[in-house]
Each structure stands twice: as C-alpha cells, then as structure tokens.
C-alpha cells in the first residue's frame, strides 16, 4: 500500500520552484539596489526624483493581446531626454536593409540605428526632437502640419529640441500614454507609472541610470532546419523552402541555397533577419 | 492588481479587535498581534520575487487604513499595524511604505494630534518609522500596473471603521463659526455707527436674529450627537443580530463557549480591577446578562447603565459600568 501511495505522490506532486524567468526578473529588479558610485561626483543627490517608465514593445503578436510586453526603466529627474533615448533598445534599430540573395557575404555591417538617427518624444502636446546629429530630421513636422492644416481640434502642438530638456522640466501625467517614435515609423508607447523621491536604499550611482528593471522575455525564432541556432536570414518566395517566409541560421542558409563555389541555387529573396528576442 | 486572498479579512479582523479593545495603547495592540501570530502572514511566499510582491501588497493595504476618513482609533491601529508589518517583513532590503504627497499634511496633522493628546507611544512609533526610512514619498499612492482586468474590484472597507461622515460638521467647522462671529460683530457695529443712537442699532435695521451664530453652533452640536447615537444604535442592532443568529443556527455550545470567553475578556480589559470573583456558579448567569447588555453598555449615557444595574450583579461589575 505504501508503494502505491508513493507512486501516486510521484505522479501528482507539483513542485513549486522558481523558474528561470522568475529568477531573472528578480535579479533585474534588485541588482542595482544599494549601489554606491566609486566617483563621488556621480552620487545622486537627496532631493532627486525617480521616475518609473514602462516602454512598450511595438511587436504585435496574437498572444500579447491581453497585455502587451514592456520594459521598465528607472530615470532620474535631472537626466536629459537624450539619455533615455539612448537607453531604449529596440530591435528595429538593428535592422539591415536590402536584399542580399546574390551577395550573401557582403551583407553590410551598418545597421539602421546608424542610418536613421532621428527620433522624437511626445509629451503633453510638445514634440521633443533629437537634433544632436546633422542627419536627424524633424519627424514631427509632418504631424504638426497635418494638425494645423484642418481645424482638427488638437490645440497647439510645438516642436523643440530633445537635448535641452530634462525630465524635471516636463509636466507629466501618471498613467497617460505618451509616444516615442524612431526610425520614422517605429512607435513605442511610454507610460509613467510612478514618481517618487530618491531613497537611501536605491541605487545612487548616476552613471547606471536610466536603469532597466524589467524586461519582457521574447521567444527567439530558431532556424527551420537545425532548430538550434537563432535565425539570421529570412527568405521569401523561396523555391527551396517549405514555407514563406522561412527562417534560417547562417550555416544552414548557405548550405541550402549556395553551392560550393558560392553560386546561387534556385530563386529566392533573402534578407538579413534580427530577431526581437535578441536582447534576452 | 490581484489581491492576496484573505489579507483584507485578516487586517480588518485585527483592527476590529483593536477597536473593540477601546484603547490606543501599543501594548494592547502588541498582545493582539502576538495572539494571532500576525508575522506569519509573510510566510506565504518564500521565493524572492513573490516575497517582494506580497510584502508590497500587504503594506499598501495596511497603508490605506492609515488615512482619513477612518476613525482616530483605526488610524492609530493602522499605524501600529504598519510598524509591525514593516519590522517583521522578510525581504532584504525592506520594502517601503508608499505615502502620496497629498496625504502628508494629513499625516503631520495626525502626528500633532497624537502628541497633543499625549499618546506618546503612537507618536514614538511614527518617529521610529520615519527614522528608519520606512517611507517612500510618491506622487500617487498606488503603484500602477497594466493588465486588462475583466472586472474592476471595488475595495469595500467596513463601514464601522469609518468616522461617520458628518457633512454638516465639515461645512460648519470651528473656523467658519469664528468667521461668522466676527462678521456678525462687525455688522452690528456698522449698524450702530450709522444709526442715530450710537450704542444701539436702529429698530428698522434689525433684519436678522442677533444670536444666530450661537444657535447655529447649537444645532450642529445636536446633529453630531444625534448621529453618534444613531451609529451606536446601529452597531448594537448589528451585534445583537449576530448573537441571535448564532444561537438560531444551533451551534449553541460552541458559540456560548466563545461568547463566554469573549465576554470574560471584555470584562477583564474594561474594568480596572481584576475580576477574581467571576465564580463558576454565577458565571452562566453573568454571561447572559453581559451578552444582552453588551450592546446597551457600549458607551451609552450613564442613566441607562443605572437602570441595568438594578439587576443582581456583583459589585465590581457595577463599578466598572459607572466608571465607563
């Protein structure tokens, strides 16, 4: 009887251990608590404000219908908007444009982040444009012109430079969705969840801010062939692939689509692919 | 935010017991706390991340009782509760209590009240919390998070905890009455000045009653007393209802036992002398009297208790009634 009871327990027991995601989440939240800087000039002062921002990913998967994935960032009140912009890591920044089926070895190294540097924030009716580099364009100009052209009831929208403003200068609503747009059409919603005074137990090293607290973990797409490596190429209209679009890792891609001399086999269009889960 | 099941019930039960004890001393609260082994509330989640979340939710719930419109005693109880929860939490480093900026003046006023009415233990506890940096000063009391909820849960706190919302009183406060008094005097003086006889206003100018400010004050006081009496009646009705319901359900033995225990506990802590002679032969009788009177004792005016004291009772009980 005892044996049966033990067997039954073996089958039905549910062990509640922390899974990897949970330990990662906990680590992220608490890794910076209590840190002090080595250089005393980097110390955060006493009356400093600490904002908690949720930055939502622009991906739209079906499984994210109920709650969109987001990352949480802590920002000091005296930090400039440009620092926040630099800390937002979005996969669309790493895209490499262009079709490279004929010359797979020459996929250029420069990524979209370097090519299209313009970005803006939208808080409370004012567009904050990034004008640090000469090639940054004023993306918000189109929107302002559109709103002024017909009387759409949007009030006065202004456009200013991002690098002149810190968070202390802004007037913000908590819980209200604001916008961050870069690459021309990659839009992230930003929501401020909390503003509070800095506390003795917080991380007091100014260089670590904006601090990433929470990040959503996205599943990476694996290569269709080996199912082991992360996909780095995506093909369309591929006569050699079973589905459209199809993902391949570098090795499998070359083995399937090119012969020993490097000639292209079959008809296809190939693009370098950067997986959204690359930041895991 | 999904609430922790049972947490609100536990906190309300503790605060209810504290309210019934009718005192604001910390020793009393500490006894109640230890009786219930309240520190085990944090043992529910052992893993680090969930521990953090649980502690945050607990502190947030307790913090809500700390602010108006709750009654003074409940607020002191909430202060002790926050102190207890903050000190016994298992998280390292400790999770903090979030207080919104708009609530700070209220809390400071509360502290002044405590010091003024010489509840030094409560004031000391507040000061300890401040010194140990237990507070986060935030813009909004609740930390937001984003899930589309199927239904929004309304937190319903017990009505008995709240101070009876006295709209009349909040409109006609002391300040308002003072102002009115001043204006009234000024008005009378003006009338004197412009009328022929410099010491009295003209008959033709007397358009309002002279003592209307005093009458106004009397009326508001009456209203407040009436409201308090009504609350007590309501509470008594509730208590007697509960007791009679329990009896009807047929679990006589248990309820009587616990009633006996409750009644004895109540007698003990209310009277200033020890109840030694709750003799076994009379205990049953005593309890019956106590339970039917428990409602009527509860803070009513002394004439009522004299009427009750006609019933056969040990002398000590009568003392305790009148002292109360």
XYZ file of C-alpha atoms in Angstrom:
604
model
C 0.000 0.000 0.000
C 2.798 2.305 0.859
C 4.301 1.714 -2.531
C 1.069 2.691 -4.221
C 0.814 5.809 -2.164
C 4.347 6.756 -3.055
C 3.765 6.154 -6.723
C 0.655 8.247 -6.658
C 2.527 11.017 -4.966
C 5.229 10.813 -7.575
C 2.714 11.348 -10.311
C 0.644 14.062 -8.775
C 3.222 16.087 -6.928
C 3.695 19.659 -8.040
C 6.994 21.133 -7.077
C 6.950 24.874 -6.909
C 10.410 26.044 -7.748
C 11.485 29.293 -9.215
C 11.813 29.033 -12.955
C 14.494 30.837 -14.903
C 12.307 33.727 -15.876
C 11.425 34.433 -12.325
C 14.999 34.472 -11.084
C 15.902 36.689 -13.995
C 13.107 39.073 -13.207
C 14.086 39.210 -9.564
C 17.711 39.731 -10.427
C 16.896 42.591 -12.718
C 14.773 44.305 -10.171
C 17.230 44.080 -7.374
C 20.663 44.054 -8.932
C 21.128 47.721 -8.524
C 19.690 48.257 -5.109
C 22.058 49.893 -2.725
C 24.859 50.527 -5.152
C 27.141 53.419 -4.475
C 29.373 55.027 -7.075
C 33.126 54.955 -6.952
C 33.386 58.507 -8.046
C 31.673 60.797 -5.574
C 30.654 63.246 -8.265
C 28.387 60.582 -9.614
C 26.372 60.433 -6.452
C 22.677 61.110 -6.798
C 21.601 63.950 -4.574
C 18.958 63.915 -1.975
C 16.028 65.683 -3.491
C 16.237 63.859 -6.769
C 13.123 62.466 -8.339
C 12.925 58.945 -9.605
C 10.536 58.149 -12.407
C 9.445 54.703 -13.433
C 8.612 54.395 -17.111
C 7.057 51.499 -18.948
C 8.166 51.335 -22.549
C 6.048 49.051 -24.647
C 7.383 46.962 -27.475
C 5.946 47.583 -30.893
C 5.589 43.918 -31.731
C 2.087 42.696 -32.214
C 1.752 39.023 -31.624
C -1.556 37.343 -31.066
C -0.562 36.014 -27.701
C 0.100 39.515 -26.487
C -3.488 40.558 -26.948
C -4.322 40.914 -23.305
C -1.191 42.518 -22.041
C 1.453 44.000 -24.208
C 5.041 43.258 -23.252
C 7.024 46.119 -21.879
C 10.281 47.009 -20.261
C 10.542 49.136 -17.162
C 13.176 51.799 -16.847
C 14.076 53.991 -13.897
C 15.084 57.522 -14.764
C 16.352 60.378 -12.647
C 14.591 63.686 -12.809
C 17.696 65.569 -13.746
C 18.588 63.384 -16.684
C 18.122 64.600 -20.189
C 15.676 63.078 -22.588
C 18.509 62.078 -24.853
C 19.862 59.732 -22.227
C 16.560 57.929 -22.126
C 16.506 57.730 -25.886
C 19.901 56.130 -25.938
C 18.931 53.549 -23.424
C 15.864 52.308 -25.260
C 16.915 49.223 -27.139
C 14.565 48.331 -29.921
C 15.111 45.607 -32.444
C 14.227 47.841 -35.330
C 17.404 49.739 -34.656
C 19.429 46.774 -35.691
C 17.772 46.013 -38.961
C 19.885 45.831 -42.035
C 18.049 46.955 -45.079
C 18.374 45.484 -48.515
C 18.111 42.263 -50.346
C 21.192 40.165 -50.397
C 20.415 36.945 -52.111
C 23.089 37.462 -54.719
C 25.827 38.520 -52.401
C 25.368 36.930 -49.020
C 28.863 37.678 -47.907
C 28.564 41.318 -48.459
C 25.795 41.983 -46.027
C 26.834 45.376 -44.765
C 27.561 45.940 -41.167
C 25.891 49.256 -40.707
C 22.581 48.976 -39.032
C 19.539 51.154 -39.164
C 20.465 52.793 -35.946
C 23.347 54.495 -37.643
C 21.496 55.364 -40.773
C 18.289 56.802 -39.455
C 19.084 58.659 -36.347
C 16.045 60.811 -35.910
C 13.629 60.241 -33.082
C 11.154 62.182 -31.061
C 9.256 62.021 -27.826
C 5.768 63.331 -27.461
C 4.746 64.586 -24.037
C 1.738 66.753 -23.377
C 1.396 68.332 -26.762
C 5.069 69.028 -27.349
C 7.327 67.088 -29.639
C 10.906 66.715 -28.453
C 13.103 66.016 -31.437
C 16.560 64.604 -31.356
C 18.776 67.127 -33.094
C 22.166 66.075 -31.951
C 23.377 64.837 -35.300
C 23.104 66.777 -38.530
C 21.323 63.997 -40.324
C 18.468 63.933 -37.822
C 15.330 65.263 -39.369
C 12.326 66.706 -37.722
C 9.906 63.841 -37.898
C 7.245 65.682 -36.057
C 6.948 68.375 -38.641
C 4.587 66.306 -40.723
C 2.310 65.769 -37.804
C 2.269 69.420 -36.843
C 1.499 70.467 -40.374
C -1.258 67.928 -40.598
C -2.885 69.090 -37.405
C -2.711 72.697 -38.412
C -3.992 72.213 -41.905
C -7.547 71.482 -40.954
C -9.100 72.523 -37.717
C -8.922 69.127 -36.108
C -9.195 70.352 -32.579
C -5.765 69.273 -31.382
C -4.670 72.550 -29.945
C -1.208 73.848 -30.328
C 1.479 71.314 -30.998
C 5.003 72.537 -30.628
C 8.336 71.150 -31.585
C 11.502 71.617 -29.564
C 14.882 70.043 -29.198
C 15.253 66.958 -27.068
C 18.699 67.628 -25.722
C 17.732 70.842 -23.977
C 15.245 69.302 -21.657
C 15.453 67.189 -18.577
C 12.634 65.285 -17.006
C 12.313 67.879 -14.289
C 11.262 70.424 -16.877
C 8.350 68.421 -18.134
C 4.849 68.365 -16.779
C 3.600 64.825 -16.972
C 0.573 62.781 -16.192
C 0.987 59.454 -14.498
C -0.628 56.593 -16.338
C -1.190 58.578 -19.514
C 0.293 57.082 -22.696
C 2.984 59.104 -24.419
C 4.896 58.315 -27.548
C 8.431 57.634 -28.592
C 8.985 57.345 -32.311
C 12.199 56.445 -34.091
C 13.217 55.104 -37.464
C 10.391 57.070 -38.926
C 7.673 54.632 -38.151
C 8.657 52.511 -35.160
C 6.467 53.753 -32.350
C 6.649 52.892 -28.702
C 4.136 53.864 -26.110
C 5.625 55.219 -22.918
C 3.675 55.269 -19.694
C 4.938 56.744 -16.474
C 3.864 54.581 -13.586
C 5.471 56.220 -10.622
C 7.255 59.329 -9.459
C 8.933 59.355 -6.095
C 11.799 60.835 -4.173
C 15.074 59.015 -4.162
C 15.619 56.826 -1.158
C 18.615 55.767 0.827
C 18.250 52.190 -0.330
C 18.090 52.933 -4.022
C 20.991 52.767 -6.406
C 22.832 56.060 -6.044
C 25.206 55.772 -8.949
C 24.246 58.309 -11.554
C 26.071 56.503 -14.309
C 23.825 53.469 -14.039
C 20.694 55.439 -14.812
C 18.478 55.005 -16.869
C 18.268 51.664 -15.172
C 16.495 48.712 -16.705
C 14.359 46.962 -14.148
C 12.120 44.641 -16.025
C 12.246 43.233 -19.458
C 9.808 41.002 -21.217
C 11.301 37.821 -22.441
C 10.550 37.101 -26.069
C 10.953 33.728 -27.656
C 13.568 33.713 -30.361
C 12.843 32.128 -33.670
C 15.084 29.239 -34.389
C 16.331 28.060 -37.729
C 13.892 25.908 -39.583
C 16.462 23.302 -40.450
C 18.518 22.691 -37.360
C 16.150 24.214 -34.819
C 19.116 25.052 -32.687
C 20.552 28.344 -33.747
C 18.790 31.629 -33.871
C 17.579 32.645 -37.272
C 19.689 35.153 -39.100
C 18.229 35.035 -42.564
C 14.681 35.140 -43.787
C 13.687 34.176 -47.299
C 10.651 34.985 -49.354
C 9.386 33.253 -52.472
C 11.936 30.579 -51.936
C 11.535 27.532 -54.142
C 13.755 25.526 -51.840
C 11.903 26.344 -48.624
C 8.696 24.733 -47.439
C 7.043 27.929 -46.201
C 7.007 31.624 -46.878
C 8.668 33.350 -45.077
C 11.226 30.876 -43.837
C 13.973 31.387 -41.284
C 17.496 30.025 -41.437
C 20.610 30.282 -39.430
C 23.726 31.334 -41.256
C 25.199 27.897 -41.766
C 22.046 26.179 -42.935
C 21.244 29.098 -45.180
C 24.474 28.878 -47.061
C 24.409 25.125 -47.233
C 20.942 25.063 -48.732
C 20.979 27.981 -51.084
C 24.527 28.154 -52.387
C 26.794 25.532 -53.874
C 30.464 25.100 -53.161
C 31.560 27.953 -55.378
C 29.049 30.311 -53.928
C 26.600 30.361 -56.807
C 23.006 30.986 -56.064
C 20.762 27.965 -56.399
C 17.106 28.442 -57.107
C 15.029 31.551 -56.947
C 14.615 33.418 -53.723
C 14.842 36.715 -51.974
C 16.886 36.801 -48.839
C 17.043 39.414 -46.119
C 19.130 39.524 -43.005
C 16.962 38.978 -40.019
C 17.287 40.296 -36.495
C 15.172 38.505 -34.006
C 13.206 40.516 -31.441
C 14.456 38.208 -28.759
C 17.971 39.310 -29.313
C 18.064 41.298 -26.107
C 17.254 38.393 -23.823
C -3.572 44.189 -9.034
C -4.749 40.794 -7.945
C -5.296 40.998 -4.266
C -3.997 38.426 -1.875
C -6.933 36.343 -0.722
C -7.818 36.738 2.884
C -5.416 39.555 3.540
C -8.076 42.181 3.846
C -10.173 39.983 6.102
C -7.221 39.374 8.391
C -6.307 43.022 8.667
C -9.883 44.026 9.282
C -10.243 41.401 11.935
C -7.187 42.641 13.762
C -8.241 46.262 13.501
C -11.732 45.330 14.601
C -10.399 43.617 17.670
C -8.257 46.646 18.385
C -11.234 48.924 18.039
C -13.246 46.817 20.436
C -10.491 46.936 22.973
C -11.237 50.637 23.024
C -7.775 51.804 23.806
C -4.900 53.186 21.818
C -2.072 51.713 23.796
C 0.561 49.841 21.883
C 0.804 47.092 24.489
C -2.757 46.146 23.760
C -2.096 46.038 20.060
C 1.042 44.006 20.563
C -0.903 41.455 22.538
C -3.487 41.138 19.817
C -0.716 40.817 17.262
C 1.027 38.078 19.162
C -2.211 36.234 19.772
C -2.732 35.959 16.083
C 0.928 35.430 15.242
C 0.471 38.016 12.569
C 4.086 37.938 11.454
C 3.383 34.589 9.814
C 1.442 36.463 7.188
C 4.661 36.768 5.234
C 5.386 33.076 5.233
C 3.018 32.594 2.331
C 5.613 33.237 -0.326
C 9.122 32.010 0.156
C 10.734 32.802 -3.140
C 12.355 36.150 -3.521
C 10.322 37.824 -6.250
C 6.962 36.789 -4.908
C 8.004 37.755 -1.422
C 8.637 41.260 -2.641
C 5.279 41.450 -4.324
C 3.414 40.068 -1.357
C 5.055 42.466 1.033
C 4.305 45.391 -1.218
C 0.649 44.467 -1.409
C 0.380 43.968 2.324
C 1.931 47.308 3.099
C -0.258 49.007 0.555
C -3.378 47.534 2.049
C -2.408 48.492 5.575
C -1.467 51.968 4.480
C -4.984 52.634 3.269
C -6.301 52.379 6.768
C -3.846 54.975 7.940
C -5.507 57.858 6.171
C -8.794 59.656 6.672
C -11.799 59.113 6.595
C -11.147 56.402 9.132
C -11.785 56.914 12.791
C -8.957 58.011 15.058
C -8.647 54.673 16.761
C -8.496 52.820 13.487
C -5.800 55.139 12.264
C -3.700 54.537 15.331
C -4.292 50.825 14.864
C -3.194 51.134 11.258
C -0.029 52.916 12.359
C 0.805 50.058 14.705
C -0.048 47.579 12.010
C 2.274 49.283 9.549
C 5.024 49.306 12.133
C 4.532 45.630 12.816
C 4.432 44.657 9.166
C 7.401 46.782 8.277
C 9.564 45.363 11.034
C 8.629 41.732 10.600
C 8.884 41.553 6.840
C 11.257 39.056 5.387
C 12.504 40.982 2.388
C 16.031 42.166 2.365
C 16.302 45.147 1.749
C 12.987 46.071 3.263
C 10.040 47.070 1.148
C 8.894 50.572 1.890
C 5.564 52.138 2.707
C 4.286 54.394 -0.031
C 2.689 57.632 1.034
C 1.399 60.077 -1.514
C 2.422 63.689 -1.314
C -1.131 64.879 -0.935
C -1.546 62.802 2.209
C 1.459 64.194 4.052
C -0.218 67.263 5.560
C -2.948 64.984 6.914
C -0.416 62.689 8.445
C 1.508 65.522 10.000
C -1.690 66.870 11.465
C -2.372 63.410 12.800
C 1.007 63.327 14.442
C 0.391 66.697 16.042
C -2.892 65.348 17.350
C -1.153 62.366 18.831
C 1.412 64.491 20.589
C -1.256 66.894 21.738
C -3.425 64.201 23.259
C -0.331 62.690 24.863
C -0.409 59.365 23.061
C 3.294 59.294 23.237
C 3.662 55.650 22.301
C 1.960 56.160 18.964
C 3.995 59.288 18.291
C 7.172 57.428 19.149
C 6.299 54.639 16.781
C 5.693 57.073 13.990
C 9.014 58.716 14.680
C 10.776 55.349 14.625
C 9.312 54.610 11.232
C 10.484 57.942 9.919
C 13.975 57.455 11.303
C 14.315 54.006 9.841
C 13.477 55.467 6.449
C 10.398 53.363 6.030
C 8.575 55.723 3.709
C 8.652 56.309 0.016
C 7.364 59.749 -0.846
C 5.445 59.262 -4.032
C 3.175 61.197 -6.265
C 0.393 58.650 -6.317
C -0.499 56.200 -3.587
C -0.931 53.146 -5.740
C 1.736 51.749 -7.972
C 0.154 51.198 -11.343
C 0.464 48.203 -13.488
C -1.182 47.205 -16.655
C -3.417 44.282 -17.184
C -6.773 44.474 -18.772
C -8.952 43.356 -15.948
C -12.152 41.591 -16.574
C -13.841 43.433 -13.786
C -12.558 46.141 -11.569
C -12.657 45.072 -7.955
C -14.013 47.706 -5.687
C -12.500 47.576 -2.292
C -15.189 47.791 0.243
C -13.967 48.566 3.645
C -16.034 48.071 6.682
C -18.427 50.855 7.389
C -17.859 50.616 11.092
C -14.282 51.657 10.734
C -15.099 54.911 9.178
C -15.796 58.012 11.094
C -19.403 58.853 10.480
C -19.153 61.242 7.626
C -20.539 64.354 9.089
C -21.294 66.648 6.248
C -22.864 69.238 8.467
C -19.777 69.341 10.607
C -17.400 69.600 7.721
C -19.367 72.517 6.389
C -19.741 74.380 9.659
C -16.317 73.974 11.163
C -14.858 75.937 14.012
C -13.141 78.275 11.635
C -16.339 79.017 9.822
C -18.109 79.708 13.069
C -15.375 82.076 14.178
C -15.560 83.914 10.909
C -19.283 84.182 11.192
C -18.971 85.517 14.700
C -16.511 88.158 13.590
C -18.593 89.199 10.670
C -21.661 89.343 12.833
C -19.961 91.630 15.349
C -18.667 93.800 12.622
C -22.129 94.058 11.168
C -23.625 95.046 14.473
C -21.008 97.693 14.910
C -21.667 99.086 11.473
C -25.331 99.271 12.245
C -24.589 101.128 15.461
C -22.348 103.552 13.651
C -24.854 104.525 11.024
C -27.900 104.718 13.283
C -28.830 107.725 15.324
C -28.275 106.252 18.782
C -24.584 105.268 18.828
C -24.909 102.385 21.251
C -27.848 100.531 19.720
C -28.734 99.770 16.162
C -31.994 101.162 14.887
C -35.089 99.070 15.142
C -35.566 99.423 11.436
C -32.165 97.854 10.806
C -32.746 94.668 12.756
C -33.225 92.257 9.912
C -31.605 89.168 11.369
C -31.724 87.354 14.642
C -28.984 88.555 16.929
C -27.773 85.254 18.220
C -27.960 83.289 15.060
C -24.329 82.191 15.239
C -24.817 80.668 18.672
C -27.969 78.880 17.577
C -26.166 77.580 14.539
C -23.454 76.117 16.703
C -26.010 74.501 18.988
C -27.831 72.959 16.105
C -24.656 71.446 14.648
C -23.679 70.002 18.016
C -27.093 68.466 18.377
C -26.830 66.957 14.947
C -23.475 65.438 15.747
C -24.746 63.867 18.936
C -27.754 62.513 17.180
C -25.578 60.965 14.553
C -23.316 59.323 17.078
C -26.273 57.872 18.924
C -27.662 56.574 15.716
C -24.382 54.896 14.847
C -24.307 53.217 18.206
C -27.851 52.017 17.854
C -26.965 50.609 14.506
C -23.920 48.849 15.901
C -25.883 47.439 18.793
C -28.571 46.183 16.500
C -25.914 44.503 14.439
C -24.298 42.863 17.422
C -27.494 41.545 18.887
C -28.475 40.341 15.454
C -25.268 38.439 15.134
C -25.611 36.889 18.532
C -29.196 35.829 17.964
C -28.308 34.421 14.557
C -25.580 32.343 16.049
C -27.946 30.905 18.577
C -30.524 30.058 15.986
C -28.125 28.093 13.883
C -27.913 25.538 16.610
C -24.199 25.565 17.310
C -25.111 26.532 20.787
C -22.251 25.034 22.711
C -19.523 26.493 20.619
C -20.944 29.948 20.418
C -21.690 30.047 24.084
C -18.199 28.966 24.862
C -16.668 31.599 22.679
C -19.109 34.171 23.910
C -18.171 33.328 27.397
C -14.537 33.722 26.527
C -15.190 36.962 24.684
C -17.333 38.291 27.452
C -14.758 37.459 30.061
C -12.021 39.016 28.012
C -14.064 42.112 27.621
C -14.810 42.377 31.276
C -11.182 41.891 32.109
C -9.889 44.615 29.931
C -12.555 47.123 30.668
C -12.615 47.053 34.408
C -9.674 48.396 36.242
C -9.751 45.796 38.955
C -9.114 42.177 38.298
C -12.194 40.044 38.019
C -11.410 37.420 40.550
C -14.833 36.526 41.686
C -16.373 35.519 38.418
C -17.369 32.473 40.376
C -18.281 29.388 38.490
C -21.723 29.160 39.975
C -22.604 32.606 38.807
C -20.718 32.561 35.561
C -23.561 31.338 33.484
C -25.901 33.946 34.785
C -23.323 36.635 34.415
C -22.759 35.811 30.862
C -26.374 36.032 29.939
C -26.617 39.450 31.437
C -23.438 40.535 29.783
C -24.463 39.406 26.346
C -27.804 41.071 26.393
C -26.227 44.155 27.783
C -23.170 44.130 25.640
C -24.933 46.247 23.167
C -26.562 48.508 25.635
C -23.415 49.002 27.691
C -21.448 50.139 24.801
C -20.851 53.741 25.516
C -24.334 54.870 26.275
C -25.072 57.620 28.759
C -24.893 56.843 32.474
C -28.667 56.940 33.169
C -29.129 53.825 31.086
C -26.481 51.864 32.951
C -28.076 52.738 36.263
C -31.269 51.145 35.071
C -29.381 47.978 34.207
C -27.532 47.907 37.462
C -30.796 47.128 39.223
C -30.307 43.536 38.119
C -28.412 41.305 40.540
C -24.742 41.666 39.802
C -21.521 41.527 41.712
C -20.486 44.908 42.990
C -17.419 45.058 40.842
C -19.408 44.958 37.657
C -21.440 47.918 38.706
C -18.287 49.888 39.369
C -16.943 49.095 36.006
C -20.141 50.202 34.368
C -20.227 53.530 36.036
C -16.571 54.209 35.587
C -17.098 53.623 31.904
